[in-house]
Short mmCIF file of C-alpha atoms in Angstrom, two decimals:
data_model
loop_
_atom_site.label_atom_id
_atom_site.label_comp_id
_atom_site.label_asym_id
_atom_site.label_seq_id
_atom_site.Cartn_x
_atom_site.Cartn_y
_atom_site.Cartn_z
CA UNK R 24 0.82 17.13 -34.04
CA UNK R 25 -1.08 14.39 -35.79
CA UNK R 26 -3.13 13.72 -32.66
CA UNK R 27 -4.65 17.13 -32.16
CA UNK R 28 -8.07 15.77 -33.07
CA UNK R 29 -8.38 13.88 -29.81
CA UNK R 30 -9.20 16.50 -27.25
CA UNK R 31 -8.15 16.50 -23.63
CA UNK R 32 -10.45 16.55 -20.65
CA UNK R 33 -9.41 19.07 -18.02
CA UNK R 34 -9.58 18.11 -14.37
CA UNK R 35 -10.02 21.41 -12.53
CA UNK R 36 -7.82 22.12 -9.50
CA UNK R 37 -8.73 20.06 -6.40
CA UNK R 38 -11.16 17.73 -8.18
CA UNK R 39 -11.33 14.33 -9.88
CA UNK R 40 -12.70 12.68 -13.01
CA UNK R 41 -13.32 9.05 -13.94
CA UNK R 42 -13.25 7.22 -17.28
CA UNK R 43 -13.63 3.72 -18.67
CA UNK R 44 -10.79 2.11 -20.61
CA UNK R 45 -10.77 -0.85 -22.96
CA UNK R 46 -7.78 -3.19 -23.20
CA UNK R 47 -5.31 -1.57 -25.61
CA UNK R 48 -6.39 2.00 -24.95
CA UNK R 49 -3.77 4.59 -24.13
CA UNK R 50 -4.33 6.91 -21.20
CA UNK R 51 -2.33 10.12 -21.58
CA UNK R 52 -2.00 12.32 -18.48
CA UNK R 53 -0.49 15.78 -18.91
CA UNK R 54 0.59 18.35 -16.32
CA UNK R 55 -0.36 21.49 -18.28
CA UNK R 56 1.24 24.07 -15.98
CA UNK R 57 3.92 22.03 -14.20
CA UNK R 58 4.48 20.86 -10.60
CA UNK R 59 1.03 19.27 -10.20
CA UNK R 60 0.38 15.75 -8.90
CA UNK R 61 -2.40 13.49 -10.25
CA UNK R 62 -3.52 10.57 -8.07
CA UNK R 63 -4.60 7.61 -10.23
CA UNK R 64 -6.63 4.59 -9.07
CA UNK R 65 -7.91 1.77 -11.28
CA UNK R 66 -10.35 -1.12 -11.00
CA UNK R 67 -11.03 -4.02 -13.36
CA UNK R 68 -14.35 -3.13 -14.99
CA UNK R 69 -15.69 -6.69 -15.10
CA UNK R 70 -14.90 -7.36 -11.42
CA UNK R 71 -14.28 -4.27 -9.34
CA UNK R 72 -12.67 -6.29 -6.55
CA UNK R 73 -9.53 -6.37 -8.70
CA UNK R 74 -7.64 -3.09 -8.34
CA UNK R 75 -4.30 -1.46 -9.04
CA UNK R 76 -1.95 -2.56 -6.24
CA UNK R 77 1.08 -0.57 -5.13
CA UNK R 78 2.47 -3.45 -3.11
CA UNK R 79 2.34 -5.95 -5.99
CA UNK R 80 3.74 -3.44 -8.49
CA UNK R 81 6.67 -2.37 -6.31
CA UNK R 82 7.47 -5.94 -5.33
CA UNK R 83 7.59 -7.24 -8.91
CA UNK R 84 9.59 -4.24 -10.15
CA UNK R 85 11.87 -4.42 -7.08
CA UNK R 86 12.03 -0.63 -7.07
CA UNK R 87 10.09 2.30 -5.64
CA UNK R 88 10.05 4.56 -8.70
CA UNK R 89 8.48 3.18 -11.84
CA UNK R 90 8.99 4.58 -15.32
CA UNK R 91 8.97 3.79 -19.04
CA UNK R 92 8.65 0.07 -19.73
CA UNK R 93 7.46 -0.88 -16.26
CA UNK R 94 4.22 -2.74 -15.55
CA UNK R 95 1.64 -1.82 -12.93
CA UNK R 96 -0.02 -4.89 -11.39
CA UNK R 97 -3.38 -5.63 -9.80
CA UNK R 98 -3.92 -7.16 -6.37
CA UNK R 99 -4.42 -10.42 -8.31
CA UNK R 100 -0.90 -10.04 -9.74
CA UNK R 101 -2.05 -9.38 -13.30
CA UNK R 102 -0.63 -6.50 -15.37
CA UNK R 103 -3.12 -3.62 -15.57
CA UNK R 104 -0.95 -0.95 -17.24
CA UNK R 105 2.32 -0.63 -19.10
CA UNK R 106 4.11 2.72 -18.86
CA UNK R 107 4.68 3.49 -22.56
CA UNK R 108 6.26 6.92 -22.16
CA UNK R 109 7.16 9.11 -19.21
CA UNK R 110 8.65 12.60 -19.40
CA UNK R 111 9.27 12.87 -15.67
CA UNK R 112 10.49 9.55 -14.26
CA UNK R 113 9.48 10.28 -10.70
CA UNK R 114 6.12 9.21 -9.33
CA UNK R 115 5.08 7.88 -5.92
CA UNK R 116 3.37 4.58 -5.13
CA UNK R 117 3.62 4.47 -1.32
CA UNK R 118 1.13 7.03 0.09
CA UNK R 119 -2.66 7.10 0.22
CA UNK R 120 -4.64 9.94 -1.40
CA UNK R 121 -4.91 13.08 0.70
CA UNK R 122 -8.20 13.23 2.61
CA UNK R 123 -10.15 15.18 5.20
CA UNK R 124 -8.20 13.22 7.80
CA UNK R 125 -4.88 14.01 6.12
CA UNK R 126 -5.61 17.71 6.36
CA UNK R 127 -6.82 17.31 9.94
CA UNK R 128 -3.92 15.15 11.16
CA UNK R 129 -0.97 16.49 9.14
CA UNK R 130 -1.98 20.09 8.49
CA UNK R 131 -4.17 20.79 11.56
CA UNK R 132 -7.11 22.07 9.50
CA UNK R 133 -10.35 22.42 11.44
CA UNK R 134 -12.62 22.49 8.36
CA UNK R 135 -10.70 20.21 6.00
CA UNK R 136 -11.30 19.80 2.26
CA UNK R 137 -12.41 16.42 0.88
CA UNK R 138 -8.98 15.97 -0.68
CA UNK R 139 -8.18 13.45 -3.37
CA UNK R 140 -9.86 10.67 -1.38
CA UNK R 141 -13.18 12.54 -1.24
CA UNK R 142 -12.88 13.63 -4.87
CA UNK R 143 -12.10 10.09 -6.04
CA UNK R 144 -15.06 8.79 -4.05
CA UNK R 145 -17.40 11.24 -5.80
CA UNK R 146 -15.94 10.43 -9.24
CA UNK R 147 -16.28 6.68 -8.64
CA UNK R 148 -19.76 6.75 -7.12
CA UNK R 149 -21.46 5.87 -10.45
CA UNK R 150 -19.64 2.51 -10.38
CA UNK R 151 -20.53 1.87 -6.74
CA UNK R 152 -16.93 2.12 -5.54
CA UNK R 153 -16.94 3.66 -2.07
CA UNK R 154 -14.24 5.30 0.01
CA UNK R 155 -13.24 2.13 1.83
CA UNK R 156 -12.10 0.66 -1.49
CA UNK R 157 -9.81 3.52 -2.53
CA UNK R 158 -6.31 2.12 -2.06
CA UNK R 159 -2.84 3.63 -2.26
CA UNK R 160 -2.91 5.55 -5.55
CA UNK R 161 -0.32 5.65 -8.29
CA UNK R 162 0.61 9.23 -7.55
CA UNK R 163 1.63 10.52 -10.97
CA UNK R 164 4.30 13.27 -10.83
CA UNK R 165 4.46 13.04 -7.01
CA UNK R 166 8.00 13.52 -5.75
CA UNK R 167 8.51 11.62 -2.54
CA UNK R 168 11.99 11.14 -1.15
CA UNK R 169 13.28 8.92 1.67
CA UNK R 170 16.44 9.63 3.65
CA UNK R 171 18.74 7.00 5.14
CA UNK R 172 16.61 6.83 8.29
CA UNK R 173 13.44 6.24 6.27
CA UNK R 174 12.09 9.78 6.85
CA UNK R 175 9.61 10.76 4.14
CA UNK R 176 9.77 14.13 2.38
CA UNK R 177 7.19 15.33 -0.12
CA UNK R 178 9.01 17.66 -2.52
CA UNK R 179 7.78 19.83 -5.42
CA UNK R 180 6.97 17.64 -8.42
CA UNK R 181 9.68 17.40 -11.08
CA UNK R 182 7.10 17.81 -13.86
CA UNK R 183 7.31 20.93 -16.03
CA UNK R 184 4.51 22.46 -18.08
CA UNK R 185 3.42 19.98 -20.77
CA UNK R 186 5.12 16.91 -19.29
CA UNK R 187 3.13 13.72 -19.63
CA UNK R 188 2.91 10.03 -18.84
CA UNK R 189 1.41 7.56 -21.31
CA UNK R 190 -0.12 4.34 -19.97
CA UNK R 191 -1.38 1.38 -22.00
CA UNK R 192 -4.43 -0.33 -20.49
CA UNK R 193 -4.00 -4.11 -20.40
CA UNK R 194 -7.57 -4.96 -19.34
CA UNK R 195 -10.95 -3.16 -19.36
CA UNK R 196 -10.94 -0.76 -16.44
CA UNK R 197 -12.61 2.02 -14.55
CA UNK R 198 -10.00 4.66 -13.68
CA UNK R 199 -10.21 7.87 -11.68
CA UNK R 200 -7.68 10.69 -11.59
CA UNK R 201 -7.32 13.85 -9.55
CA UNK R 202 -5.65 17.22 -9.66
CA UNK R 203 -4.24 16.81 -6.15
CA UNK R 204 -5.46 19.04 -3.32
CA UNK R 205 -2.42 18.80 -1.02
CA UNK R 206 -0.21 21.92 -1.06
CA UNK R 207 2.94 19.79 -0.86
CA UNK R 208 1.95 18.05 -4.11
CA UNK R 209 1.67 21.15 -6.28
CA UNK R 210 4.27 23.44 -4.69
CA UNK R 211 1.52 25.48 -3.03
CA UNK R 212 -0.42 26.43 -6.16
CA UNK R 213 -3.49 24.36 -7.05
CA UNK R 214 -3.45 23.60 -10.78
CA UNK R 215 -5.39 21.42 -13.24
CA UNK R 216 -4.50 18.11 -14.87
CA UNK R 217 -5.38 17.15 -18.46
CA UNK R 218 -6.03 13.65 -19.74
CA UNK R 219 -7.32 11.87 -22.81
CA UNK R 220 -8.08 8.29 -23.81
CA UNK R 221 -6.70 7.16 -27.18
CA UNK R 222 -8.18 4.15 -28.93
CA UNK R 223 -7.55 2.13 -32.08
CA UNK R 224 -5.72 4.06 -34.83
CA UNK R 225 -5.26 7.06 -32.57
CA UNK R 226 -3.58 4.92 -29.92
CA UNK R 227 -1.33 3.31 -32.54
CA UNK R 228 -0.34 6.72 -33.93
CA UNK R 229 0.50 8.16 -30.51
CA UNK R 230 2.40 5.04 -29.48
CA UNK R 231 4.43 5.13 -32.71
CA UNK R 232 5.18 8.84 -32.27
CA UNK R 233 6.23 8.17 -28.70
CA UNK R 234 8.50 5.31 -29.74
CA UNK R 235 10.09 7.58 -32.37
CA UNK R 236 10.71 10.17 -29.68
CA UNK R 237 8.51 12.83 -31.24
CA UNK H 17 8.84 -13.69 34.35
CA UNK H 18 5.51 -12.82 35.92
CA UNK H 19 3.76 -13.51 32.62
CA UNK H 20 4.70 -17.12 32.15
CA UNK H 21 1.11 -18.16 32.79
CA UNK H 22 -0.09 -16.79 29.47
CA UNK H 23 1.10 -19.31 26.95
CA UNK H 24 2.18 -18.56 23.40
CA UNK H 25 0.61 -19.96 20.28
CA UNK H 26 3.17 -21.24 17.79
CA UNK H 27 2.67 -20.48 14.10
CA UNK H 28 4.50 -23.33 12.34
CA UNK H 29 6.86 -22.45 9.47
CA UNK H 30 5.09 -21.32 6.28
CA UNK H 31 1.63 -21.03 7.83
CA UNK H 32 -0.72 -18.49 9.44
CA UNK H 33 -3.02 -18.12 12.42
CA UNK H 34 -5.82 -15.66 13.23
CA UNK H 35 -7.13 -14.25 16.50
CA UNK H 36 -9.66 -11.77 17.79
CA UNK H 37 -8.56 -8.80 19.88
CA UNK H 38 -10.53 -6.50 22.16
CA UNK H 39 -9.65 -2.83 22.54
CA UNK H 40 -6.88 -2.62 25.14
CA UNK H 41 -5.49 -6.09 24.50
CA UNK H 42 -1.77 -6.48 23.92
CA UNK H 43 -0.58 -8.60 21.01
CA UNK H 44 2.94 -9.90 21.60
CA UNK H 45 4.77 -11.36 18.59
CA UNK H 46 8.06 -13.17 19.19
CA UNK H 47 10.66 -14.46 16.75
CA UNK H 48 11.73 -17.55 18.71
CA UNK H 49 14.72 -18.56 16.58
CA UNK H 50 15.69 -15.26 14.94
CA UNK H 51 15.65 -13.89 11.36
CA UNK H 52 12.00 -14.77 10.70
CA UNK H 53 9.40 -12.38 9.27
CA UNK H 54 5.75 -12.33 10.38
CA UNK H 55 3.20 -10.67 8.07
CA UNK H 56 0.40 -9.07 10.08
CA UNK H 57 -2.98 -7.92 8.71
CA UNK H 58 -5.88 -6.53 10.76
CA UNK H 59 -9.55 -5.76 10.25
CA UNK H 60 -12.04 -3.97 12.48
CA UNK H 61 -14.19 -6.74 13.91
CA UNK H 62 -17.45 -4.76 13.86
CA UNK H 63 -16.99 -3.68 10.23
CA UNK H 64 -14.45 -5.68 8.26
CA UNK H 65 -14.23 -3.03 5.54
CA UNK H 66 -11.98 -1.06 7.88
CA UNK H 67 -8.45 -2.48 7.74
CA UNK H 68 -4.88 -1.71 8.68
CA UNK H 69 -3.52 0.67 6.04
CA UNK H 70 0.14 1.00 5.18
CA UNK H 71 -0.40 4.18 3.18
CA UNK H 72 -2.24 5.99 5.99
CA UNK H 73 0.24 4.81 8.64
CA UNK H 74 3.35 5.84 6.70
CA UNK H 75 1.84 9.16 5.67
CA UNK H 76 0.89 10.17 9.22
CA UNK H 77 4.22 9.02 10.66
CA UNK H 78 6.12 10.64 7.75
CA UNK H 79 8.57 7.76 7.85
CA UNK H 80 8.96 4.28 6.37
CA UNK H 81 10.11 2.44 9.48
CA UNK H 82 7.82 2.46 12.46
CA UNK H 83 8.84 1.58 16.01
CA UNK H 84 8.08 2.10 19.70
CA UNK H 85 5.48 4.82 20.28
CA UNK H 86 4.21 4.91 16.68
CA UNK H 87 0.57 4.40 15.74
CA UNK H 88 -0.72 2.14 12.97
CA UNK H 89 -3.79 3.57 11.24
CA UNK H 90 -6.77 2.11 9.41
CA UNK H 91 -7.91 3.07 5.92
CA UNK H 92 -10.45 5.29 7.75
CA UNK H 93 -7.55 7.13 9.43
CA UNK H 94 -8.29 5.81 12.91
CA UNK H 95 -5.55 4.39 15.12
CA UNK H 96 -5.72 0.58 15.22
CA UNK H 97 -2.50 -0.22 17.10
CA UNK H 98 0.13 1.49 19.17
CA UNK H 99 3.61 -0.03 19.15
CA UNK H 100 4.27 -0.38 22.90
CA UNK H 101 7.66 -2.09 22.68
CA UNK H 102 9.92 -3.19 19.86
CA UNK H 103 13.23 -5.02 20.23
CA UNK H 104 14.14 -4.76 16.56
CA UNK H 105 13.14 -1.37 15.14
CA UNK H 106 13.05 -2.48 11.54
CA UNK H 107 9.85 -3.69 9.93
CA UNK H 108 8.44 -3.21 6.44
CA UNK H 109 5.12 -1.67 5.45
CA UNK H 110 5.51 -1.33 1.67
CA UNK H 111 5.23 -4.84 0.17
CA UNK H 112 2.32 -7.23 -0.23
CA UNK H 113 2.39 -10.72 1.33
CA UNK H 114 4.25 -13.32 -0.72
CA UNK H 115 1.90 -15.41 -2.83
CA UNK H 116 1.75 -18.10 -5.51
CA UNK H 117 2.24 -15.29 -8.02
CA UNK H 118 5.23 -13.91 -6.11
CA UNK H 119 6.95 -17.27 -6.30
CA UNK H 120 6.01 -17.63 -9.99
CA UNK H 121 7.01 -14.09 -11.06
CA UNK H 122 10.02 -13.36 -8.82
CA UNK H 123 11.39 -16.85 -8.16
CA UNK H 124 10.32 -18.70 -11.36
CA UNK H 125 8.67 -21.56 -9.44
CA UNK H 126 6.43 -23.76 -11.59
CA UNK H 127 4.51 -25.31 -8.66
CA UNK H 128 4.45 -22.38 -6.24
CA UNK H 129 3.49 -22.53 -2.56
CA UNK H 130 0.46 -20.57 -1.33
CA UNK H 131 2.76 -18.13 0.46
CA UNK H 132 1.65 -15.71 3.13
CA UNK H 133 -1.25 -14.52 0.98
CA UNK H 134 -2.70 -18.01 0.65
CA UNK H 135 -2.03 -18.79 4.32
CA UNK H 136 -3.68 -15.54 5.46
CA UNK H 137 -6.66 -16.33 3.25
CA UNK H 138 -7.09 -19.72 4.90
CA UNK H 139 -6.69 -18.25 8.40
CA UNK H 140 -9.24 -15.49 7.70
CA UNK H 141 -11.82 -17.67 5.94
CA UNK H 142 -13.92 -18.11 9.14
CA UNK H 143 -14.55 -14.33 9.10
CA UNK H 144 -15.41 -14.29 5.38
CA UNK H 145 -12.34 -12.24 4.45
CA UNK H 146 -11.17 -13.39 1.03
CA UNK H 147 -7.90 -12.97 -0.84
CA UNK H 148 -8.93 -9.79 -2.66
CA UNK H 149 -9.17 -8.03 0.69
CA UNK H 150 -5.69 -8.87 1.94
CA UNK H 151 -3.77 -5.60 1.68
CA UNK H 152 -0.13 -4.67 2.15
CA UNK H 153 0.76 -6.29 5.47
CA UNK H 154 2.67 -4.84 8.39
CA UNK H 155 5.67 -7.07 7.79
CA UNK H 156 7.01 -7.53 11.30
CA UNK H 157 10.82 -8.05 11.41
CA UNK H 158 11.07 -7.67 7.59
CA UNK H 159 14.22 -5.84 6.61
CA UNK H 160 13.67 -3.97 3.36
CA UNK H 161 16.21 -1.41 2.20
CA UNK H 162 16.02 1.19 -0.58
CA UNK H 163 19.06 2.64 -2.31
CA UNK H 164 19.35 6.17 -3.71
CA UNK H 165 17.79 5.05 -6.99
CA UNK H 166 14.81 3.52 -5.22
CA UNK H 167 15.95 -0.09 -5.80
CA UNK H 168 14.44 -2.45 -3.24
CA UNK H 169 16.53 -5.05 -1.41
CA UNK H 170 15.09 -7.64 0.95
CA UNK H 171 17.79 -8.40 3.52
CA UNK H 172 17.97 -10.95 6.38
CA UNK H 173 15.78 -9.78 9.28
CA UNK H 174 17.57 -8.00 12.11
CA UNK H 175 15.62 -9.96 14.72
CA UNK H 176 17.54 -12.31 16.98
CA UNK H 177 16.15 -15.32 18.88
CA UNK H 178 13.58 -14.09 21.42
CA UNK H 179 13.13 -10.60 19.98
CA UNK H 180 9.57 -9.32 20.13
CA UNK H 181 7.19 -6.55 19.23
CA UNK H 182 4.32 -5.57 21.54
CA UNK H 183 1.22 -3.95 20.03
CA UNK H 184 -1.73 -2.46 21.88
CA UNK H 185 -5.08 -2.94 20.12
CA UNK H 186 -7.07 0.29 20.00
CA UNK H 187 -10.31 -1.22 18.67
CA UNK H 188 -11.86 -4.72 18.50
CA UNK H 189 -10.16 -6.53 15.63
CA UNK H 190 -9.63 -9.71 13.71
CA UNK H 191 -5.92 -10.16 13.06
CA UNK H 192 -3.94 -12.76 11.14
CA UNK H 193 -0.22 -13.41 11.29
CA UNK H 194 2.16 -15.64 9.36
CA UNK H 195 5.52 -17.26 9.65
CA UNK H 196 6.62 -15.99 6.24
CA UNK H 197 7.24 -18.43 3.39
CA UNK H 198 9.62 -16.31 1.29
CA UNK H 199 13.27 -17.42 1.57
CA UNK H 200 14.45 -13.79 1.53
CA UNK H 201 12.39 -13.10 4.65
CA UNK H 202 13.92 -15.76 6.87
CA UNK H 203 17.47 -15.94 5.51
CA UNK H 204 16.68 -19.21 3.73
CA UNK H 205 15.53 -21.23 6.75
CA UNK H 206 11.81 -21.51 7.39
CA UNK H 207 11.13 -20.96 11.08
CA UNK H 208 8.10 -20.50 13.36
CA UNK H 209 6.64 -17.37 14.96
CA UNK H 210 5.11 -17.25 18.44
CA UNK H 211 2.35 -14.92 19.61
CA UNK H 212 0.03 -14.39 22.54
CA UNK H 213 -2.84 -12.07 23.40
CA UNK H 214 -2.70 -10.40 26.84
CA UNK H 215 -5.84 -8.98 28.39
CA UNK H 216 -6.79 -7.08 31.51
CA UNK H 217 -4.36 -7.54 34.41
CA UNK H 218 -1.99 -9.57 32.27
CA UNK H 219 -1.82 -6.77 29.70
CA UNK H 220 -1.23 -4.19 32.42
CA UNK H 221 1.55 -6.30 33.95
CA UNK H 222 3.34 -6.84 30.64
CA UNK H 223 2.98 -3.17 29.65
CA UNK H 224 4.40 -2.08 33.01
CA UNK H 225 7.30 -4.52 32.73
CA UNK H 226 7.95 -3.28 29.23
CA UNK H 227 7.91 0.37 30.34
CA UNK H 228 10.37 -0.52 33.10
CA UNK H 229 12.64 -2.14 30.53
CA UNK H 230 12.45 -5.61 31.99
#
């Protein structure tokens, strides 16, 4: 691999990390062990009121499941990311990050974990982004299915060990990502997520390798 | 009808209106001519950062299409509305309000209308709620279908003339509603929406009549 020099950051199980992106950067998210969801949220760095919007993205794509070549839009209807490569092809963009309330309401926990919502809040605190501003996430590798009556099922992720998604940033952003804390989103085994930010020549090299299918 | 004394407010085609609700009030939304969508957004009056959340509501209901007896939740995972009665049973809670950008991107319009987003913004301006804070709406009477590949279709609403939905407010709120401006959401004919707020004895009377099926 020509890109080995750019190391990955590991997001430990049931936690979150944040990073800043410049326009043109590539964000590579890898599921190192397989069957692990990563909730991703993004905010425009120069004006944090602009954020990655599920509703805008789904509406403009006219489909629920986004993949290679699709754009992810902000609430102001501007492209924030392009999906450059995607080994899995099944992600969710309809459900909010798991939270203390999720575990209380859906799982009946009496001492619930902070969940992805709490972890994202902690990761985003340095930018002053509080819990109220964490929207529906782009739930990378999350496998949500809908039957003919609209019933929602959360199934084991389709991602296998080493599968990745590669996103091109189209504006300067603050992003935060989790290794999801909900048992349904990791097939009952809490695993890490790896990510790295590629810039300049490194981004060009990885994009070219991806386009060549290597 | 014992409730004739409480008059309806008419939302003219392609516009929006706002109202304040107290906890316990009933909000009745009627499609007077049939096949007309009404986008509804809601904010907690005492703290406008709390708003009606599609992601929380769908997650807790574990289904896409909400109806009689279901709760609509805020981003803070607190119930904001209970659906007390629903003549139609098909509403959408996945797509953002139509906007100038919707008409530009999806319809190719060069001089686009403000759409529901712009109309909601104008209706909510007295409370200082700006466009960036308008989330995915509860799209009353909107008939969105998803095929097995996740492709989204917006179909003519199933509502017929006089069909209604009745929502009980569970906290003090500011709400705004539209008569939707997107041709797909009214089968190509822009029509009005009627609503009224019922309080105290009037609310009790309408709820009892609804429970009795009259």
